[in-house]
Amino acid sequence: MSTAHRPTWDPAQAKDVKSGSRQYSSRDMASQTKLKFSNATPVAAIENGPSEEEDPASKRQKMLQEALELDRDDDDDDAKVQDKGKGKATADDMDVDDDDDDDEDEDSDDDEDETAQLLAELERIKRERAAEEERKAREVSEGKARDLEEEIATRNPLLNLEAALGQGSKSGKPGTFAVKKRWDDDVIFKNQAVNSSDSPNGQFVNDLLRTEFHRKFMAKFIK
């Protein structure tokens, strides 16, 4: 049997390849061989940095934090000085240490007073913010309730008989049970026969069936 009509049969057959090609394209190689981990500090915080304009509450909180850190550092320094000076101080050194201790005690007392003042200021700010939020929420709820009552009273005359009959103190118009406006008062197809005229006045109309061009077209081709 001839295989002239199948010239690509032999190259297409599978063969046993003992050692494959060891050449790889650079596009087939793995480009990322290590995992990427996010930084501990957010990038936005590093790029933006501390804001120049800060509100007084945040400044007070920072001052409170710094005061607490300074107080903690002073306590650590006092403990180290006391450990180093045990059994080595003379009479003069003891006098100097007493003076230093008095100064440090005064500084620590001042720091404690400042910390107490900052804590009281922080509590006052928190109370003011809570009261302000509560006041705003109360105003919003009262406004919504008032608008709802006014809408109900003006829409349905049966719910506000004094205003409907003209007996209310706020009503300056004569009493009537008629509603303000019908739902179909603003439609463009209302009372077309009454408002229509044979002689167009050239005004703009938003109804294509009443335009001058449409009337001329109907008069020319339909009538």
Coordinates of C-alpha atoms in Angstrom, one line a residue, residues 5-216:
H5 CA -1.1 10.3 -0.3
R6 CA 0.1 10.6 3.4
P7 CA 3.4 12.4 3.3
T8 CA 3.2 13.6 6.9
W9 CA 2.4 10.2 8.5
D10 CA 5.9 9.2 9.6
P11 CA 6.9 12.5 11.2
A12 CA 3.6 12.6 13.0
Q13 CA 4.1 9.2 14.7
A14 CA 5.1 9.1 18.3
K15 CA 8.7 8.1 19.1
D16 CA 10.4 7.0 22.2
V17 CA 12.6 10.0 23.3
K18 CA 15.1 8.9 26.0
S19 CA 16.6 12.2 26.7
G20 CA 14.5 15.2 26.0
S21 CA 15.6 18.7 25.2
R22 CA 17.2 20.6 28.0
Q23 CA 16.8 24.0 26.5
Y24 CA 14.1 26.4 27.8
S25 CA 13.0 29.7 26.6
S26 CA 13.4 32.7 29.0
R27 CA 9.6 33.3 28.7
D28 CA 8.9 29.8 29.9
M29 CA 11.0 30.2 33.1
A30 CA 9.4 31.1 36.4
S31 CA 9.8 34.9 37.0
Q32 CA 8.7 34.9 40.6
T33 CA 10.4 32.2 42.7
K34 CA 9.8 33.8 46.2
L35 CA 6.7 34.8 48.1
K36 CA 6.1 38.5 48.5
F37 CA 5.1 39.7 52.0
S38 CA 3.5 42.9 52.8
N39 CA 5.3 45.5 55.0
A40 CA 4.3 45.8 58.7
T41 CA 3.8 49.6 58.3
P42 CA 1.2 50.7 55.7
V43 CA 2.6 52.4 52.7
A44 CA 0.0 55.2 53.0
A45 CA 1.1 56.0 56.5
I46 CA 4.8 56.2 55.4
E47 CA 4.1 58.3 52.3
N48 CA 1.7 60.7 53.9
G49 CA 3.4 61.1 57.2
P50 CA 1.8 62.9 60.1
S51 CA -0.8 65.5 59.1
E52 CA 0.1 69.1 59.6
E53 CA -3.3 70.2 60.7
E54 CA -4.5 68.1 63.6
D55 CA -7.5 68.8 65.8
P56 CA -7.0 69.7 69.5
A57 CA -8.3 66.4 70.7
S58 CA -5.6 64.4 68.9
K59 CA -2.9 66.8 70.1
R60 CA -4.1 66.3 73.7
Q61 CA -4.0 62.6 73.2
K62 CA -0.5 62.8 71.9
M63 CA 0.5 64.9 74.9
L64 CA -1.1 62.4 77.2
Q65 CA 0.8 59.5 75.6
E66 CA 4.1 61.4 75.8
A67 CA 3.5 62.2 79.4
L68 CA 2.8 58.6 80.2
E69 CA 6.0 57.5 78.4
L70 CA 8.1 60.1 80.2
D71 CA 6.6 59.0 83.5
R72 CA 7.5 55.4 82.7
D73 CA 11.1 56.4 81.7
D74 CA 11.5 58.3 84.9
D75 CA 10.5 55.3 87.0
D76 CA 13.0 53.1 85.1
D77 CA 15.8 55.6 85.6
D78 CA 15.0 55.9 89.3
A79 CA 15.2 52.1 89.7
K80 CA 18.6 51.9 87.9
V81 CA 20.1 54.6 90.0
Q82 CA 19.0 53.0 93.2
D83 CA 20.4 49.6 92.1
K84 CA 23.9 51.1 91.2
G85 CA 24.3 53.2 94.3
K86 CA 23.7 50.5 96.9
G87 CA 26.7 50.1 99.3
K88 CA 29.0 52.5 97.4
A89 CA 27.9 56.0 98.5
T90 CA 29.7 58.1 101.1
A91 CA 28.2 60.7 103.4
D92 CA 28.7 63.4 100.8
D93 CA 27.3 61.2 98.0
M94 CA 24.3 60.5 100.2
D95 CA 23.6 64.2 100.6
V96 CA 23.9 64.7 96.8
D97 CA 21.7 61.7 96.2
D98 CA 19.1 63.1 98.6
D99 CA 19.1 66.4 96.7
D100 CA 18.7 64.6 93.4
D101 CA 16.0 62.4 94.8
D102 CA 14.1 65.4 96.0
D103 CA 14.4 67.0 92.6
E104 CA 13.3 63.8 90.9
D105 CA 10.4 63.5 93.3
E106 CA 9.3 67.0 92.5
D107 CA 9.6 66.3 88.8
S108 CA 7.6 63.1 89.1
D109 CA 4.9 64.9 91.2
D110 CA 4.7 67.5 88.4
D111 CA 4.4 64.8 85.8
E112 CA 1.7 63.1 87.8
D113 CA -0.2 66.4 88.0
E114 CA 0.1 67.0 84.3
T115 CA -1.0 63.4 83.6
A116 CA -4.0 63.8 85.8
Q117 CA -4.9 67.1 84.1
L118 CA -4.6 65.5 80.6
L119 CA -6.7 62.6 81.7
A120 CA -9.4 64.9 82.9
E121 CA -9.2 66.9 79.7
L122 CA -9.5 63.7 77.7
E123 CA -12.6 62.6 79.6
R124 CA -14.2 66.0 79.1
I125 CA -13.6 65.9 75.4
K126 CA -15.2 62.4 75.2
R127 CA -18.2 63.6 77.1
E128 CA -18.6 66.6 74.8
R129 CA -18.4 64.5 71.7
A130 CA -20.9 62.0 73.0
A131 CA -23.3 64.9 73.9
E132 CA -22.9 66.5 70.5
E133 CA -23.6 63.2 68.6
E134 CA -26.7 62.6 70.7
R135 CA -28.0 66.1 70.1
K136 CA -27.5 65.8 66.3
A137 CA -29.3 62.4 66.2
R138 CA -32.2 63.9 68.3
E139 CA -32.5 66.8 65.9
V140 CA -32.5 64.6 62.8
S141 CA -35.2 62.3 64.3
E142 CA -37.3 65.3 65.4
G143 CA -37.1 66.9 61.9
K144 CA -38.1 63.7 60.2
A145 CA -41.1 63.2 62.5
R146 CA -42.2 66.9 62.0
D147 CA -41.9 66.6 58.2
L148 CA -43.9 63.4 58.2
E149 CA -46.7 65.0 60.3
E150 CA -46.9 68.0 58.0
E151 CA -47.0 65.8 54.9
I152 CA -49.8 63.7 56.3
A153 CA -51.8 66.7 57.5
T154 CA -51.6 68.5 54.2
R155 CA -52.2 65.6 51.9
N156 CA -55.3 64.2 53.6
P157 CA -57.8 66.9 54.7
L158 CA -59.7 64.4 56.9
L159 CA -56.7 64.2 59.2
N160 CA -56.6 68.0 59.5
L161 CA -60.1 69.3 59.6
E162 CA -59.2 72.7 61.1
A163 CA -56.9 73.5 58.3
A164 CA -59.4 72.1 55.7
L165 CA -62.3 74.2 57.2
G166 CA -60.2 77.3 57.6
Q167 CA -60.5 77.3 61.4
G168 CA -56.8 76.8 62.2
S169 CA -54.6 79.6 63.5
K170 CA -52.0 79.0 60.8
S171 CA -54.5 78.8 57.9
G172 CA -55.0 82.1 56.1
K173 CA -57.0 80.7 53.1
P174 CA -60.8 79.8 53.2
G175 CA -61.5 76.3 54.1
T176 CA -62.0 73.7 51.4
F177 CA -61.8 69.9 51.1
A178 CA -60.3 70.0 47.6
V179 CA -56.8 68.6 47.2
K180 CA -54.0 70.9 46.0
K181 CA -53.4 69.3 42.6
R182 CA -54.5 66.3 40.7
W183 CA -52.0 63.7 39.7
D184 CA -52.7 64.3 36.0
D185 CA -52.5 68.1 36.0
D186 CA -49.0 68.2 34.4
V187 CA -49.5 65.7 31.6
I188 CA -49.0 67.1 28.1
F189 CA -52.0 65.3 26.5
K190 CA -54.7 66.8 28.7
N191 CA -57.5 68.9 27.1
Q192 CA -55.9 68.8 23.6
A193 CA -59.3 69.6 21.9
V194 CA -59.9 72.7 24.0
N195 CA -56.4 74.1 23.6
S196 CA -56.0 73.2 19.9
S197 CA -56.5 75.8 17.2
D198 CA -56.5 75.6 13.4
S199 CA -54.1 78.5 13.0
P200 CA -50.7 77.6 14.6
N201 CA -49.1 80.4 16.6
G202 CA -45.6 79.2 16.0
Q203 CA -45.0 78.4 19.7
F204 CA -42.9 75.4 20.8
V205 CA -44.9 72.3 21.7
N206 CA -43.5 69.2 23.3
D207 CA -46.2 67.0 21.6
L208 CA -45.2 65.9 18.1
L209 CA -48.8 65.3 17.1
R210 CA -49.6 69.0 17.6
T211 CA -46.6 70.5 15.8
E212 CA -47.1 72.6 12.7
F213 CA -45.1 70.2 10.5
H214 CA -47.3 67.3 11.5
R215 CA -50.5 69.2 10.8
K216 CA -49.2 70.2 7.3

